[in-house]
Short mmCIF file of N, CA and C in Angstrom, two decimals:
data_model
loop_
_atom_site.label_atom_id
_atom_site.label_comp_id
_atom_site.label_asym_id
_atom_site.label_seq_id
_atom_site.Cartn_x
_atom_site.Cartn_y
_atom_site.Cartn_z
N ARG A 1 -53.13 83.23 57.53
CA ARG A 1 -54.25 84.15 57.27
C ARG A 1 -53.81 85.61 57.37
N LEU A 2 -52.92 85.88 58.32
CA LEU A 2 -52.39 87.24 58.44
C LEU A 2 -51.67 87.62 57.13
N GLN A 3 -50.88 86.68 56.63
CA GLN A 3 -50.16 86.95 55.38
C GLN A 3 -51.14 87.26 54.25
N HIS A 4 -52.22 86.49 54.24
CA HIS A 4 -53.23 86.69 53.21
C HIS A 4 -53.86 88.09 53.32
N LEU A 5 -54.15 88.47 54.54
CA LEU A 5 -54.73 89.80 54.77
C LEU A 5 -53.76 90.90 54.35
N MET A 6 -52.49 90.69 54.65
CA MET A 6 -51.51 91.71 54.27
C MET A 6 -51.40 91.81 52.75
N THR A 7 -51.43 90.67 52.09
CA THR A 7 -51.38 90.68 50.63
C THR A 7 -52.59 91.41 50.06
N LEU A 8 -53.72 91.13 50.64
CA LEU A 8 -54.95 91.79 50.20
C LEU A 8 -54.85 93.30 50.39
N ARG A 9 -54.33 93.68 51.55
CA ARG A 9 -54.20 95.11 51.82
C ARG A 9 -53.26 95.77 50.81
N GLU A 10 -52.16 95.09 50.49
CA GLU A 10 -51.24 95.63 49.50
C GLU A 10 -51.92 95.79 48.14
N GLU A 11 -52.74 94.81 47.80
CA GLU A 11 -53.42 94.89 46.51
C GLU A 11 -54.37 96.09 46.47
N VAL A 12 -55.07 96.31 47.59
CA VAL A 12 -55.98 97.46 47.65
C VAL A 12 -55.19 98.75 47.53
N GLU A 13 -54.07 98.82 48.24
CA GLU A 13 -53.25 100.03 48.18
C GLU A 13 -52.71 100.25 46.77
N THR A 14 -52.33 99.16 46.14
CA THR A 14 -51.84 99.27 44.77
C THR A 14 -52.91 99.83 43.85
N LEU A 15 -54.12 99.30 43.99
CA LEU A 15 -55.22 99.80 43.16
C LEU A 15 -55.49 101.26 43.44
N ALA A 16 -55.35 101.66 44.71
CA ALA A 16 -55.69 103.02 45.10
C ALA A 16 -54.63 104.03 44.65
N HIS A 17 -53.43 103.57 44.36
CA HIS A 17 -52.35 104.52 44.11
C HIS A 17 -51.69 104.35 42.76
N GLY A 18 -52.48 104.00 41.76
CA GLY A 18 -51.95 104.11 40.41
C GLY A 18 -51.13 102.93 39.94
N GLY A 19 -51.46 101.74 40.36
CA GLY A 19 -50.86 100.57 39.75
C GLY A 19 -49.60 100.10 40.43
N PRO A 20 -49.14 98.93 40.03
CA PRO A 20 -48.00 98.33 40.69
C PRO A 20 -46.71 99.08 40.39
N TRP A 21 -45.74 98.78 41.19
CA TRP A 21 -44.44 99.42 41.07
C TRP A 21 -43.59 98.58 40.13
N THR A 22 -43.08 99.21 39.08
CA THR A 22 -42.21 98.52 38.13
C THR A 22 -40.88 99.24 38.07
N PRO A 23 -39.93 98.85 38.93
CA PRO A 23 -38.65 99.57 38.94
C PRO A 23 -37.93 99.43 37.61
N THR A 24 -37.32 100.51 37.16
CA THR A 24 -36.58 100.48 35.90
C THR A 24 -35.23 99.78 36.09
N ALA A 25 -34.78 99.13 35.02
CA ALA A 25 -33.57 98.32 35.09
C ALA A 25 -32.70 98.50 33.86
N ASP A 26 -31.38 98.46 34.07
CA ASP A 26 -30.42 98.41 32.96
C ASP A 26 -29.58 97.14 33.11
N TRP A 27 -29.17 96.61 31.99
CA TRP A 27 -28.15 95.54 31.99
C TRP A 27 -26.85 96.13 31.48
N ARG A 28 -25.76 95.80 32.17
CA ARG A 28 -24.46 96.32 31.77
C ARG A 28 -23.48 95.17 31.60
N ASP A 29 -22.66 95.28 30.57
CA ASP A 29 -21.66 94.25 30.27
C ASP A 29 -20.37 94.60 31.01
N ALA A 30 -20.01 93.79 31.99
CA ALA A 30 -18.80 94.06 32.76
C ALA A 30 -17.67 93.11 32.37
N GLY A 31 -17.73 92.60 31.15
CA GLY A 31 -16.63 91.76 30.66
C GLY A 31 -16.80 90.31 31.07
N THR A 32 -16.52 90.04 32.33
CA THR A 32 -16.61 88.64 32.80
C THR A 32 -17.99 88.29 33.32
N HIS A 33 -18.84 89.30 33.49
CA HIS A 33 -20.17 89.03 34.03
C HIS A 33 -21.12 90.15 33.62
N LEU A 34 -22.38 89.94 33.88
CA LEU A 34 -23.39 90.97 33.64
C LEU A 34 -23.70 91.69 34.95
N GLU A 35 -23.99 92.98 34.83
CA GLU A 35 -24.45 93.74 35.99
C GLU A 35 -25.89 94.19 35.76
N LEU A 36 -26.69 94.03 36.77
CA LEU A 36 -28.08 94.51 36.72
C LEU A 36 -28.17 95.76 37.59
N LEU A 37 -28.58 96.87 36.99
CA LEU A 37 -28.78 98.12 37.72
C LEU A 37 -30.28 98.32 37.87
N LEU A 38 -30.74 98.43 39.10
CA LEU A 38 -32.17 98.47 39.37
C LEU A 38 -32.46 99.69 40.24
N ASP A 39 -33.42 100.51 39.84
CA ASP A 39 -33.78 101.70 40.62
C ASP A 39 -34.77 101.34 41.71
N VAL A 40 -34.26 101.13 42.91
CA VAL A 40 -35.14 100.77 44.03
C VAL A 40 -34.80 101.61 45.27
N PRO A 41 -34.95 102.94 45.16
CA PRO A 41 -34.61 103.79 46.31
C PRO A 41 -35.52 103.50 47.50
N GLY A 42 -34.92 103.47 48.67
CA GLY A 42 -35.72 103.27 49.88
C GLY A 42 -36.13 101.84 50.14
N VAL A 43 -35.65 100.93 49.31
CA VAL A 43 -35.97 99.51 49.54
C VAL A 43 -34.91 98.93 50.47
N ASP A 44 -35.36 98.23 51.50
CA ASP A 44 -34.45 97.55 52.41
C ASP A 44 -33.70 96.48 51.63
N PRO A 45 -32.36 96.59 51.56
CA PRO A 45 -31.60 95.58 50.79
C PRO A 45 -31.91 94.15 51.24
N ALA A 46 -32.21 93.97 52.53
CA ALA A 46 -32.50 92.62 53.03
C ALA A 46 -33.77 92.06 52.42
N SER A 47 -34.62 92.92 51.87
CA SER A 47 -35.88 92.44 51.29
C SER A 47 -35.71 92.03 49.82
N LEU A 48 -34.56 92.37 49.22
CA LEU A 48 -34.36 92.07 47.81
C LEU A 48 -34.11 90.59 47.60
N ALA A 49 -34.70 90.04 46.56
CA ALA A 49 -34.48 88.64 46.22
C ALA A 49 -34.34 88.51 44.71
N LEU A 50 -33.45 87.60 44.29
CA LEU A 50 -33.25 87.29 42.88
C LEU A 50 -33.52 85.80 42.70
N GLU A 51 -34.23 85.46 41.64
CA GLU A 51 -34.48 84.06 41.38
C GLU A 51 -34.38 83.83 39.88
N GLU A 52 -33.54 82.88 39.50
CA GLU A 52 -33.34 82.58 38.08
C GLU A 52 -34.11 81.32 37.73
N ASP A 53 -34.72 81.35 36.57
CA ASP A 53 -35.47 80.18 36.14
C ASP A 53 -35.50 80.16 34.61
N GLY A 54 -34.72 79.28 34.04
CA GLY A 54 -34.76 79.08 32.59
C GLY A 54 -34.45 80.32 31.79
N GLY A 55 -33.38 81.01 32.14
CA GLY A 55 -32.97 82.17 31.35
C GLY A 55 -33.73 83.44 31.67
N GLN A 56 -34.61 83.36 32.65
CA GLN A 56 -35.30 84.57 33.10
C GLN A 56 -35.00 84.81 34.58
N LEU A 57 -35.12 86.08 34.95
CA LEU A 57 -34.75 86.46 36.30
C LEU A 57 -35.92 87.20 36.93
N THR A 58 -36.28 86.78 38.13
CA THR A 58 -37.31 87.51 38.87
C THR A 58 -36.63 88.27 40.00
N VAL A 59 -36.85 89.59 40.02
CA VAL A 59 -36.35 90.39 41.13
C VAL A 59 -37.55 90.87 41.93
N SER A 60 -37.43 90.83 43.24
CA SER A 60 -38.53 91.30 44.07
C SER A 60 -37.98 91.98 45.31
N GLY A 61 -38.82 92.74 45.96
CA GLY A 61 -38.40 93.45 47.15
C GLY A 61 -39.57 94.24 47.71
N GLU A 62 -39.28 95.01 48.73
CA GLU A 62 -40.36 95.74 49.39
C GLU A 62 -39.86 97.08 49.92
N ARG A 63 -40.70 98.09 49.74
CA ARG A 63 -40.40 99.40 50.32
C ARG A 63 -41.48 99.73 51.34
N GLN A 64 -41.04 100.15 52.51
CA GLN A 64 -41.99 100.59 53.53
C GLN A 64 -42.61 101.91 53.11
N GLY A 65 -43.87 102.11 53.46
CA GLY A 65 -44.50 103.40 53.22
C GLY A 65 -43.80 104.50 54.01
N ALA A 66 -43.90 105.73 53.53
CA ALA A 66 -43.15 106.83 54.13
C ALA A 66 -43.87 107.47 55.32
N ALA A 67 -45.15 107.17 55.50
CA ALA A 67 -45.88 107.75 56.63
C ALA A 67 -45.52 106.99 57.91
N GLY A 68 -45.69 107.65 59.05
CA GLY A 68 -45.43 106.99 60.32
C GLY A 68 -44.86 107.96 61.32
N GLU A 69 -44.85 107.54 62.58
CA GLU A 69 -44.29 108.36 63.66
C GLU A 69 -44.89 109.76 63.67
N GLY A 70 -46.18 109.82 63.51
CA GLY A 70 -46.85 111.12 63.56
C GLY A 70 -46.56 112.01 62.38
N ARG A 71 -46.01 111.43 61.31
CA ARG A 71 -45.70 112.23 60.12
C ARG A 71 -46.51 111.71 58.94
N PRO A 72 -47.76 112.16 58.82
CA PRO A 72 -48.62 111.67 57.75
C PRO A 72 -48.22 112.25 56.39
N LEU A 73 -48.54 111.49 55.37
CA LEU A 73 -48.30 112.00 54.01
C LEU A 73 -49.42 112.96 53.61
N LEU A 74 -49.07 114.07 53.02
CA LEU A 74 -50.05 115.04 52.54
C LEU A 74 -50.34 114.83 51.06
N SER A 75 -49.36 114.34 50.35
CA SER A 75 -49.63 113.91 48.97
C SER A 75 -48.67 112.78 48.67
N ARG A 76 -49.08 111.89 47.80
CA ARG A 76 -48.32 110.67 47.61
C ARG A 76 -48.27 110.24 46.15
N GLU A 77 -47.06 110.08 45.65
CA GLU A 77 -46.86 109.50 44.32
C GLU A 77 -45.97 108.26 44.41
N ARG A 78 -45.06 108.26 45.39
CA ARG A 78 -44.06 107.19 45.46
C ARG A 78 -44.73 105.87 45.82
N PRO A 79 -44.52 104.84 45.02
CA PRO A 79 -45.13 103.55 45.33
C PRO A 79 -44.46 102.91 46.55
N SER A 80 -45.22 102.12 47.27
CA SER A 80 -44.62 101.35 48.35
C SER A 80 -45.26 99.97 48.37
N GLY A 81 -44.75 99.14 49.26
CA GLY A 81 -45.20 97.76 49.30
C GLY A 81 -44.27 96.89 48.45
N ARG A 82 -44.75 95.73 48.10
CA ARG A 82 -43.91 94.77 47.39
C ARG A 82 -43.91 95.03 45.88
N PHE A 83 -42.79 94.74 45.25
CA PHE A 83 -42.75 94.70 43.80
C PHE A 83 -42.15 93.36 43.39
N SER A 84 -42.44 92.98 42.18
CA SER A 84 -41.86 91.77 41.61
C SER A 84 -41.79 91.98 40.11
N ARG A 85 -40.64 91.72 39.55
CA ARG A 85 -40.45 91.98 38.13
C ARG A 85 -39.72 90.84 37.47
N LEU A 86 -40.21 90.43 36.32
CA LEU A 86 -39.59 89.36 35.55
C LEU A 86 -38.75 89.99 34.44
N LEU A 87 -37.45 89.68 34.43
CA LEU A 87 -36.54 90.25 33.44
C LEU A 87 -35.94 89.14 32.59
N SER A 88 -35.67 89.47 31.34
CA SER A 88 -34.93 88.54 30.48
C SER A 88 -33.48 88.97 30.45
N PHE A 89 -32.57 88.03 30.38
CA PHE A 89 -31.18 88.38 30.20
C PHE A 89 -31.00 88.98 28.81
N PRO A 90 -30.06 89.92 28.66
CA PRO A 90 -29.87 90.54 27.35
C PRO A 90 -29.24 89.53 26.38
N GLU A 91 -29.39 89.82 25.10
CA GLU A 91 -28.82 88.94 24.05
C GLU A 91 -27.30 88.98 24.10
N ARG B 1 -19.52 126.02 23.72
CA ARG B 1 -20.00 125.17 22.63
C ARG B 1 -20.04 123.70 23.06
N LEU B 2 -19.06 123.30 23.87
CA LEU B 2 -19.08 121.94 24.40
C LEU B 2 -20.34 121.71 25.23
N GLN B 3 -20.68 122.71 26.06
CA GLN B 3 -21.89 122.59 26.88
C GLN B 3 -23.13 122.45 25.99
N HIS B 4 -23.12 123.23 24.91
CA HIS B 4 -24.26 123.17 24.00
C HIS B 4 -24.37 121.79 23.36
N LEU B 5 -23.24 121.24 22.97
CA LEU B 5 -23.25 119.90 22.38
C LEU B 5 -23.72 118.86 23.39
N MET B 6 -23.30 119.01 24.64
CA MET B 6 -23.72 118.04 25.64
C MET B 6 -25.23 118.13 25.88
N THR B 7 -25.74 119.38 25.90
CA THR B 7 -27.18 119.55 26.07
C THR B 7 -27.93 118.91 24.91
N LEU B 8 -27.42 119.12 23.72
CA LEU B 8 -28.04 118.55 22.53
C LEU B 8 -28.03 117.02 22.62
N ARG B 9 -26.91 116.49 23.06
CA ARG B 9 -26.80 115.03 23.18
C ARG B 9 -27.80 114.50 24.20
N GLU B 10 -27.96 115.22 25.29
CA GLU B 10 -28.94 114.79 26.29
C GLU B 10 -30.35 114.81 25.72
N GLU B 11 -30.64 115.83 24.93
CA GLU B 11 -31.98 115.91 24.35
C GLU B 11 -32.23 114.75 23.40
N VAL B 12 -31.21 114.42 22.62
CA VAL B 12 -31.35 113.29 21.71
C VAL B 12 -31.56 112.00 22.51
N GLU B 13 -30.79 111.83 23.57
CA GLU B 13 -30.93 110.63 24.38
C GLU B 13 -32.31 110.57 25.03
N THR B 14 -32.79 111.72 25.45
CA THR B 14 -34.12 111.75 26.06
C THR B 14 -35.18 111.33 25.05
N LEU B 15 -35.05 111.85 23.83
CA LEU B 15 -36.01 111.47 22.80
C LEU B 15 -35.93 109.98 22.49
N ALA B 16 -34.69 109.46 22.54
CA ALA B 16 -34.48 108.07 22.15
C ALA B 16 -34.93 107.09 23.23
N HIS B 17 -35.08 107.55 24.43
CA HIS B 17 -35.34 106.63 25.53
C HIS B 17 -36.61 106.92 26.30
N GLY B 18 -37.64 107.34 25.60
CA GLY B 18 -38.95 107.36 26.23
C GLY B 18 -39.27 108.58 27.07
N GLY B 19 -38.75 109.72 26.68
CA GLY B 19 -39.22 110.94 27.32
C GLY B 19 -38.44 111.33 28.55
N PRO B 20 -38.76 112.51 29.08
CA PRO B 20 -38.00 113.06 30.20
C PRO B 20 -38.24 112.28 31.48
N TRP B 21 -37.38 112.51 32.42
CA TRP B 21 -37.42 111.84 33.71
C TRP B 21 -38.27 112.68 34.66
N THR B 22 -39.31 112.08 35.21
CA THR B 22 -40.17 112.76 36.17
C THR B 22 -40.12 112.00 37.49
N PRO B 23 -39.19 112.35 38.38
CA PRO B 23 -39.07 111.60 39.64
C PRO B 23 -40.35 111.74 40.48
N THR B 24 -40.77 110.66 41.10
CA THR B 24 -41.96 110.69 41.95
C THR B 24 -41.63 111.35 43.28
N ALA B 25 -42.65 112.03 43.85
CA ALA B 25 -42.44 112.82 45.07
C ALA B 25 -43.61 112.63 46.04
N ASP B 26 -43.29 112.63 47.33
CA ASP B 26 -44.30 112.68 48.39
C ASP B 26 -44.05 113.94 49.22
N TRP B 27 -45.14 114.49 49.75
CA TRP B 27 -45.02 115.53 50.78
C TRP B 27 -45.42 114.93 52.12
N ARG B 28 -44.63 115.23 53.15
CA ARG B 28 -44.91 114.69 54.48
C ARG B 28 -44.97 115.82 55.49
N ASP B 29 -45.93 115.72 56.39
CA ASP B 29 -46.13 116.73 57.43
C ASP B 29 -45.29 116.36 58.64
N ALA B 30 -44.27 117.12 58.92
CA ALA B 30 -43.40 116.82 60.06
C ALA B 30 -43.67 117.76 61.22
N GLY B 31 -44.88 118.31 61.30
CA GLY B 31 -45.25 119.14 62.44
C GLY B 31 -44.82 120.57 62.25
N THR B 32 -43.55 120.83 62.43
CA THR B 32 -43.05 122.20 62.31
C THR B 32 -42.65 122.58 60.89
N HIS B 33 -42.58 121.57 60.03
CA HIS B 33 -42.16 121.85 58.66
C HIS B 33 -42.67 120.76 57.73
N LEU B 34 -42.52 121.00 56.45
CA LEU B 34 -42.87 119.99 55.45
C LEU B 34 -41.61 119.25 55.02
N GLU B 35 -41.78 117.98 54.72
CA GLU B 35 -40.68 117.21 54.16
C GLU B 35 -41.05 116.80 52.74
N LEU B 36 -40.10 116.94 51.84
CA LEU B 36 -40.28 116.48 50.46
C LEU B 36 -39.44 115.22 50.27
N LEU B 37 -40.11 114.14 49.90
CA LEU B 37 -39.41 112.88 49.61
C LEU B 37 -39.40 112.70 48.10
N LEU B 38 -38.22 112.58 47.54
CA LEU B 38 -38.08 112.55 46.09
C LEU B 38 -37.25 111.34 45.70
N ASP B 39 -37.75 110.54 44.77
CA ASP B 39 -37.03 109.34 44.32
C ASP B 39 -36.02 109.71 43.25
N VAL B 40 -34.78 109.88 43.64
CA VAL B 40 -33.73 110.24 42.68
C VAL B 40 -32.49 109.37 42.90
N PRO B 41 -32.63 108.05 42.74
CA PRO B 41 -31.48 107.16 42.98
C PRO B 41 -30.38 107.45 41.97
N GLY B 42 -29.15 107.46 42.46
CA GLY B 42 -28.01 107.64 41.57
C GLY B 42 -27.76 109.07 41.15
N VAL B 43 -28.53 109.99 41.71
CA VAL B 43 -28.31 111.41 41.41
C VAL B 43 -27.27 111.96 42.39
N ASP B 44 -26.28 112.63 41.85
CA ASP B 44 -25.28 113.28 42.69
C ASP B 44 -25.97 114.35 43.54
N PRO B 45 -25.92 114.23 44.88
CA PRO B 45 -26.59 115.23 45.72
C PRO B 45 -26.15 116.66 45.41
N ALA B 46 -24.90 116.81 44.98
CA ALA B 46 -24.40 118.16 44.68
C ALA B 46 -25.11 118.76 43.47
N SER B 47 -25.73 117.93 42.66
CA SER B 47 -26.42 118.46 41.46
C SER B 47 -27.85 118.88 41.76
N LEU B 48 -28.37 118.53 42.95
CA LEU B 48 -29.76 118.85 43.28
C LEU B 48 -29.92 120.33 43.58
N ALA B 49 -31.00 120.90 43.08
CA ALA B 49 -31.29 122.31 43.35
C ALA B 49 -32.77 122.47 43.63
N LEU B 50 -33.09 123.36 44.57
CA LEU B 50 -34.47 123.70 44.90
C LEU B 50 -34.64 125.19 44.67
N GLU B 51 -35.76 125.55 44.05
CA GLU B 51 -36.01 126.97 43.85
C GLU B 51 -37.49 127.24 44.07
N GLU B 52 -37.77 128.17 44.99
CA GLU B 52 -39.16 128.48 45.29
C GLU B 52 -39.55 129.77 44.59
N ASP B 53 -40.77 129.76 44.07
CA ASP B 53 -41.24 130.96 43.39
C ASP B 53 -42.76 131.01 43.50
N GLY B 54 -43.25 131.88 44.35
CA GLY B 54 -44.69 132.10 44.44
C GLY B 54 -45.49 130.87 44.80
N GLY B 55 -45.03 130.15 45.83
CA GLY B 55 -45.79 128.99 46.29
C GLY B 55 -45.57 127.75 45.47
N GLN B 56 -44.68 127.82 44.51
CA GLN B 56 -44.31 126.62 43.77
C GLN B 56 -42.83 126.35 43.92
N LEU B 57 -42.50 125.09 43.76
CA LEU B 57 -41.13 124.67 44.00
C LEU B 57 -40.62 123.94 42.76
N THR B 58 -39.45 124.36 42.29
CA THR B 58 -38.81 123.63 41.20
C THR B 58 -37.65 122.84 41.76
N VAL B 59 -37.65 121.54 41.52
CA VAL B 59 -36.52 120.70 41.91
C VAL B 59 -35.85 120.22 40.63
N SER B 60 -34.52 120.23 40.65
CA SER B 60 -33.79 119.77 39.48
C SER B 60 -32.53 119.06 39.90
N GLY B 61 -31.97 118.30 39.01
CA GLY B 61 -30.75 117.57 39.30
C GLY B 61 -30.32 116.78 38.07
N GLU B 62 -29.30 115.97 38.26
CA GLU B 62 -28.74 115.26 37.12
C GLU B 62 -28.21 113.90 37.54
N ARG B 63 -28.47 112.93 36.71
CA ARG B 63 -27.90 111.60 36.93
C ARG B 63 -26.98 111.27 35.77
N GLN B 64 -25.80 110.81 36.08
CA GLN B 64 -24.87 110.37 35.04
C GLN B 64 -25.37 109.07 34.43
N GLY B 65 -25.11 108.89 33.14
CA GLY B 65 -25.43 107.63 32.51
C GLY B 65 -24.60 106.50 33.10
N ALA B 66 -25.13 105.28 33.01
CA ALA B 66 -24.48 104.15 33.69
C ALA B 66 -23.37 103.51 32.86
N ALA B 67 -23.29 103.83 31.57
CA ALA B 67 -22.24 103.25 30.74
C ALA B 67 -20.92 103.96 30.99
N GLY B 68 -19.82 103.30 30.70
CA GLY B 68 -18.53 103.94 30.86
C GLY B 68 -17.49 102.94 31.34
N GLU B 69 -16.23 103.32 31.24
CA GLU B 69 -15.13 102.49 31.69
C GLU B 69 -15.19 101.09 31.07
N GLY B 70 -15.48 101.05 29.79
CA GLY B 70 -15.52 99.77 29.10
C GLY B 70 -16.69 98.89 29.49
N ARG B 71 -17.69 99.48 30.15
CA ARG B 71 -18.86 98.69 30.54
C ARG B 71 -20.10 99.24 29.83
N PRO B 72 -20.32 98.81 28.60
CA PRO B 72 -21.46 99.35 27.85
C PRO B 72 -22.79 98.78 28.35
N LEU B 73 -23.83 99.55 28.14
CA LEU B 73 -25.18 99.07 28.48
C LEU B 73 -25.69 98.14 27.38
N LEU B 74 -26.25 97.03 27.78
CA LEU B 74 -26.84 96.08 26.83
C LEU B 74 -28.33 96.33 26.67
N SER B 75 -28.96 96.82 27.72
CA SER B 75 -30.35 97.29 27.58
C SER B 75 -30.54 98.41 28.59
N ARG B 76 -31.43 99.31 28.27
CA ARG B 76 -31.51 100.53 29.06
C ARG B 76 -32.94 100.98 29.24
N GLU B 77 -33.35 101.14 30.50
CA GLU B 77 -34.64 101.74 30.83
C GLU B 77 -34.46 102.96 31.73
N ARG B 78 -33.40 102.92 32.54
CA ARG B 78 -33.21 103.97 33.55
C ARG B 78 -32.86 105.30 32.88
N PRO B 79 -33.64 106.34 33.17
CA PRO B 79 -33.35 107.62 32.55
C PRO B 79 -32.07 108.22 33.13
N SER B 80 -31.40 109.02 32.31
CA SER B 80 -30.26 109.77 32.84
C SER B 80 -30.26 111.15 32.23
N GLY B 81 -29.32 111.94 32.68
CA GLY B 81 -29.29 113.34 32.25
C GLY B 81 -30.02 114.20 33.26
N ARG B 82 -30.39 115.39 32.84
CA ARG B 82 -31.00 116.35 33.75
C ARG B 82 -32.51 116.11 33.88
N PHE B 83 -33.03 116.40 35.06
CA PHE B 83 -34.49 116.46 35.22
C PHE B 83 -34.82 117.78 35.87
N SER B 84 -36.05 118.22 35.69
CA SER B 84 -36.55 119.42 36.35
C SER B 84 -38.04 119.23 36.55
N ARG B 85 -38.50 119.47 37.77
CA ARG B 85 -39.90 119.23 38.06
C ARG B 85 -40.48 120.37 38.86
N LEU B 86 -41.66 120.82 38.47
CA LEU B 86 -42.36 121.89 39.18
C LEU B 86 -43.40 121.26 40.11
N LEU B 87 -43.28 121.54 41.40
CA LEU B 87 -44.19 120.97 42.38
C LEU B 87 -44.97 122.08 43.08
N SER B 88 -46.21 121.77 43.45
CA SER B 88 -46.98 122.69 44.28
C SER B 88 -46.88 122.24 45.73
N PHE B 89 -46.87 123.18 46.66
CA PHE B 89 -46.94 122.80 48.06
C PHE B 89 -48.30 122.21 48.35
N PRO B 90 -48.38 121.25 49.27
CA PRO B 90 -49.69 120.65 49.57
C PRO B 90 -50.57 121.66 50.29
N GLU B 91 -51.86 121.42 50.24
CA GLU B 91 -52.85 122.30 50.90
C GLU B 91 -52.66 122.23 52.42
#
């Protein structure tokens, strides 16, 4: 139930702050393999997850909000909370 | 002239890839001072510049493109090149 409440809270925050976070991505050809470059500044690397399913890739992760420790935000554009993105492998 | 050509090339790339780069920013109240949080992953810190003028702040910097060294991009969303953004201080 706590998890459900947290998800709900994230959804409310997402609605309040201009939509979900969609990190930009590049695919790069490194000869023997593909490289995925993903813009996720401030995301805890331990929160990142990759999941492949039938030629598609889901990347997800989470960024903590920047407020805290008596340092409130005065204006806010940077998205926080969880993101999840479905990517196709390049041709 | 080389600089001019590079600027021209950046402008063409900007037009080709969905417009200029507008990094998202938060202002945070740290008690004795303001903190500016700016999402600029992959930007060389040495390229960042701040300029204050009459209560407004211009931040600028540059990100190198991700292609190179025989590793071409297969798909591209991440903006590169120079950015410049005019910010107002929070109330």
